[in-house]
Amino acid sequence: MSQMEIERRQDEAEAYIRSVVMKELCTVMEKTHLTPMAVLRLASRSIGSIYREMAEAHSGIDPCPCGWRPNLESDVELLGMALMTACEHQRTAELRTMRVAGNA
Ligand SMILES: [Zn+2]
């Protein structure tokens, strides 16, 4: 598989996950009246526990045959970086939009 094809599949997967998670977070906020930060924190905790479950399926006796072997320290660092980068990127994009709107 070419690098471009891998990136295309990753972009597609991210867009799909994002739309599903956004829809579900909005549903939860409507039903529970929890704040956006409370709901986002729960979503982050859920990703953490999903990581742990996936890591367990890839460790010990008879692990998943796909070949991935979890490394708690570097995996958590990678997930934390992905979260920070995405938050920062969104903030930058919003500032840019605000600046454009301010000039209009
Ligand atoms: Zn696997």
PDB file of C-alpha atoms and ligand atoms in Angstrom:
ATOM      1  CA  MET A   1       0.000   0.000   0.000  1.00  0.00           C
ATOM      2  CA  SER A   2       1.412   3.433  -0.952  1.00  0.00           C
ATOM      3  CA  GLN A   3       1.959   6.187   1.624  1.00  0.00           C
ATOM      4  CA  MET A   4      -0.709   8.293  -0.114  1.00  0.00           C
ATOM      5  CA  GLU A   5      -3.204   5.430   0.107  1.00  0.00           C
ATOM      6  CA  ILE A   6      -2.411   4.941   3.809  1.00  0.00           C
ATOM      7  CA  GLU A   7      -2.933   8.669   4.474  1.00  0.00           C
ATOM      8  CA  ARG A   8      -6.185   8.675   2.503  1.00  0.00           C
ATOM      9  CA  ARG A   9      -7.506   5.731   4.552  1.00  0.00           C
ATOM     10  CA  GLN A  10      -6.410   7.404   7.815  1.00  0.00           C
ATOM     11  CA  ASP A  11      -8.139  10.683   6.856  1.00  0.00           C
ATOM     12  CA  GLU A  12     -11.300   8.780   5.945  1.00  0.00           C
ATOM     13  CA  ALA A  13     -11.207   6.814   9.219  1.00  0.00           C
ATOM     14  CA  GLU A  14     -10.617   9.992  11.265  1.00  0.00           C
ATOM     15  CA  ALA A  15     -13.503  11.824   9.571  1.00  0.00           C
ATOM     16  CA  TYR A  16     -15.801   8.846  10.209  1.00  0.00           C
ATOM     17  CA  ILE A  17     -14.794   8.445  13.891  1.00  0.00           C
ATOM     18  CA  ARG A  18     -15.064  12.203  14.407  1.00  0.00           C
ATOM     19  CA  SER A  19     -18.604  12.419  13.008  1.00  0.00           C
ATOM     20  CA  VAL A  20     -19.800   9.407  15.037  1.00  0.00           C
ATOM     21  CA  VAL A  21     -18.220  10.656  18.297  1.00  0.00           C
ATOM     22  CA  MET A  22     -19.479  14.244  17.769  1.00  0.00           C
ATOM     23  CA  LYS A  23     -23.029  12.989  17.213  1.00  0.00           C
ATOM     24  CA  GLU A  24     -22.918  10.775  20.324  1.00  0.00           C
ATOM     25  CA  LEU A  25     -21.378  13.510  22.518  1.00  0.00           C
ATOM     26  CA  CYS A  26     -24.169  15.893  21.489  1.00  0.00           C
ATOM     27  CA  THR A  27     -26.769  13.225  22.298  1.00  0.00           C
ATOM     28  CA  VAL A  28     -25.192  12.669  25.742  1.00  0.00           C
ATOM     29  CA  MET A  29     -25.094  16.434  26.477  1.00  0.00           C
ATOM     30  CA  GLU A  30     -28.761  16.799  25.516  1.00  0.00           C
ATOM     31  CA  LYS A  31     -29.809  13.826  27.670  1.00  0.00           C
ATOM     32  CA  THR A  32     -27.616  14.486  30.725  1.00  0.00           C
ATOM     33  CA  HIS A  33     -27.090  18.281  30.645  1.00  0.00           C
ATOM     34  CA  LEU A  34     -23.444  17.625  31.519  1.00  0.00           C
ATOM     35  CA  THR A  35     -21.046  20.374  30.438  1.00  0.00           C
ATOM     36  CA  PRO A  36     -18.986  19.990  27.261  1.00  0.00           C
ATOM     37  CA  MET A  37     -15.784  19.571  29.322  1.00  0.00           C
ATOM     38  CA  ALA A  38     -17.400  16.894  31.523  1.00  0.00           C
ATOM     39  CA  VAL A  39     -18.476  14.960  28.425  1.00  0.00           C
ATOM     40  CA  LEU A  40     -15.107  15.412  26.682  1.00  0.00           C
ATOM     41  CA  ARG A  41     -13.317  14.202  29.814  1.00  0.00           C
ATOM     42  CA  LEU A  42     -15.502  11.084  29.853  1.00  0.00           C
ATOM     43  CA  ALA A  43     -14.708  10.532  26.171  1.00  0.00           C
ATOM     44  CA  SER A  44     -10.967  10.791  26.939  1.00  0.00           C
ATOM     45  CA  ARG A  45     -11.347   8.310  29.789  1.00  0.00           C
ATOM     46  CA  SER A  46     -13.222   5.980  27.439  1.00  0.00           C
ATOM     47  CA  ILE A  47     -10.381   6.108  24.883  1.00  0.00           C
ATOM     48  CA  GLY A  48      -7.971   5.283  27.719  1.00  0.00           C
ATOM     49  CA  SER A  49      -9.967   2.269  28.814  1.00  0.00           C
ATOM     50  CA  ILE A  50     -10.407   1.125  25.193  1.00  0.00           C
ATOM     51  CA  TYR A  51      -6.613   1.355  24.842  1.00  0.00           C
ATOM     52  CA  ARG A  52      -6.202  -0.820  27.946  1.00  0.00           C
ATOM     53  CA  GLU A  53      -8.656  -3.410  26.600  1.00  0.00           C
ATOM     54  CA  MET A  54      -6.955  -3.492  23.178  1.00  0.00           C
ATOM     55  CA  ALA A  55      -3.519  -3.698  24.836  1.00  0.00           C
ATOM     56  CA  GLU A  56      -4.674  -6.659  26.945  1.00  0.00           C
ATOM     57  CA  ALA A  57      -5.878  -8.455  23.788  1.00  0.00           C
ATOM     58  CA  HIS A  58      -2.364  -7.990  22.357  1.00  0.00           C
ATOM     59  CA  SER A  59      -0.422  -9.168  25.431  1.00  0.00           C
ATOM     60  CA  GLY A  60       0.145 -12.325  27.440  1.00  0.00           C
ATOM     61  CA  ILE A  61      -0.523 -15.869  26.264  1.00  0.00           C
ATOM     62  CA  ASP A  62      -2.191 -16.175  22.838  1.00  0.00           C
ATOM     63  CA  PRO A  63      -2.184 -12.481  21.840  1.00  0.00           C
ATOM     64  CA  CYS A  64      -3.928 -11.173  18.698  1.00  0.00           C
ATOM     65  CA  PRO A  65      -1.925 -12.361  15.653  1.00  0.00           C
ATOM     66  CA  CYS A  66      -1.853  -8.936  13.924  1.00  0.00           C
ATOM     67  CA  GLY A  67       1.602  -8.278  15.364  1.00  0.00           C
ATOM     68  CA  TRP A  68       1.014  -5.078  17.370  1.00  0.00           C
ATOM     69  CA  ARG A  69       2.637  -5.231  20.787  1.00  0.00           C
ATOM     70  CA  PRO A  70       1.617  -2.471  23.193  1.00  0.00           C
ATOM     71  CA  ASN A  71       4.162  -0.334  25.034  1.00  0.00           C
ATOM     72  CA  LEU A  72       2.324   1.548  27.773  1.00  0.00           C
ATOM     73  CA  GLU A  73       4.818   4.390  28.129  1.00  0.00           C
ATOM     74  CA  SER A  74       5.303   5.254  24.434  1.00  0.00           C
ATOM     75  CA  ASP A  75       1.678   4.489  23.481  1.00  0.00           C
ATOM     76  CA  VAL A  76       0.301   6.824  26.172  1.00  0.00           C
ATOM     77  CA  GLU A  77       2.794   9.510  25.117  1.00  0.00           C
ATOM     78  CA  LEU A  78       1.619   9.149  21.493  1.00  0.00           C
ATOM     79  CA  LEU A  79      -2.073   9.347  22.459  1.00  0.00           C
ATOM     80  CA  GLY A  80      -1.427  12.379  24.684  1.00  0.00           C
ATOM     81  CA  MET A  81       0.467  14.124  21.871  1.00  0.00           C
ATOM     82  CA  ALA A  82      -2.347  13.363  19.389  1.00  0.00           C
ATOM     83  CA  LEU A  83      -4.859  14.909  21.796  1.00  0.00           C
ATOM     84  CA  MET A  84      -2.739  18.014  22.447  1.00  0.00           C
ATOM     85  CA  THR A  85      -1.921  18.520  18.763  1.00  0.00           C
ATOM     86  CA  ALA A  86      -5.586  18.221  17.745  1.00  0.00           C
ATOM     87  CA  CYS A  87      -6.679  20.682  20.485  1.00  0.00           C
ATOM     88  CA  GLU A  88      -3.960  23.160  19.517  1.00  0.00           C
ATOM     89  CA  HIS A  89      -4.700  22.799  15.790  1.00  0.00           C
ATOM     90  CA  GLN A  90      -8.395  23.516  16.341  1.00  0.00           C
ATOM     91  CA  ARG A  91      -7.540  26.576  18.445  1.00  0.00           C
ATOM     92  CA  THR A  92      -5.223  27.897  15.708  1.00  0.00           C
ATOM     93  CA  ALA A  93      -7.897  27.309  13.067  1.00  0.00           C
ATOM     94  CA  GLU A  94     -10.476  29.148  15.189  1.00  0.00           C
ATOM     95  CA  LEU A  95      -8.148  32.107  15.752  1.00  0.00           C
ATOM     96  CA  ARG A  96      -7.510  32.275  12.021  1.00  0.00           C
ATOM     97  CA  THR A  97     -11.269  32.263  11.332  1.00  0.00           C
ATOM     98  CA  MET A  98     -11.802  34.959  13.990  1.00  0.00           C
ATOM     99  CA  ARG A  99      -9.062  37.091  12.455  1.00  0.00           C
ATOM    100  CA  VAL A 100     -10.609  36.732   8.984  1.00  0.00           C
ATOM    101  CA  ALA A 101     -14.052  37.579  10.393  1.00  0.00           C
ATOM    102  CA  GLY A 102     -12.551  40.574  12.236  1.00  0.00           C
ATOM    103  CA  ASN A 103     -11.074  41.949   9.015  1.00  0.00           C
ATOM    104  CA  ALA A 104     -14.324  41.524   7.063  1.00  0.00           C
TER     105      ALA A 104
HETATM  106 ZN    ZN B   1      -4.343  -7.220  16.699  1.00  0.00          ZN
END
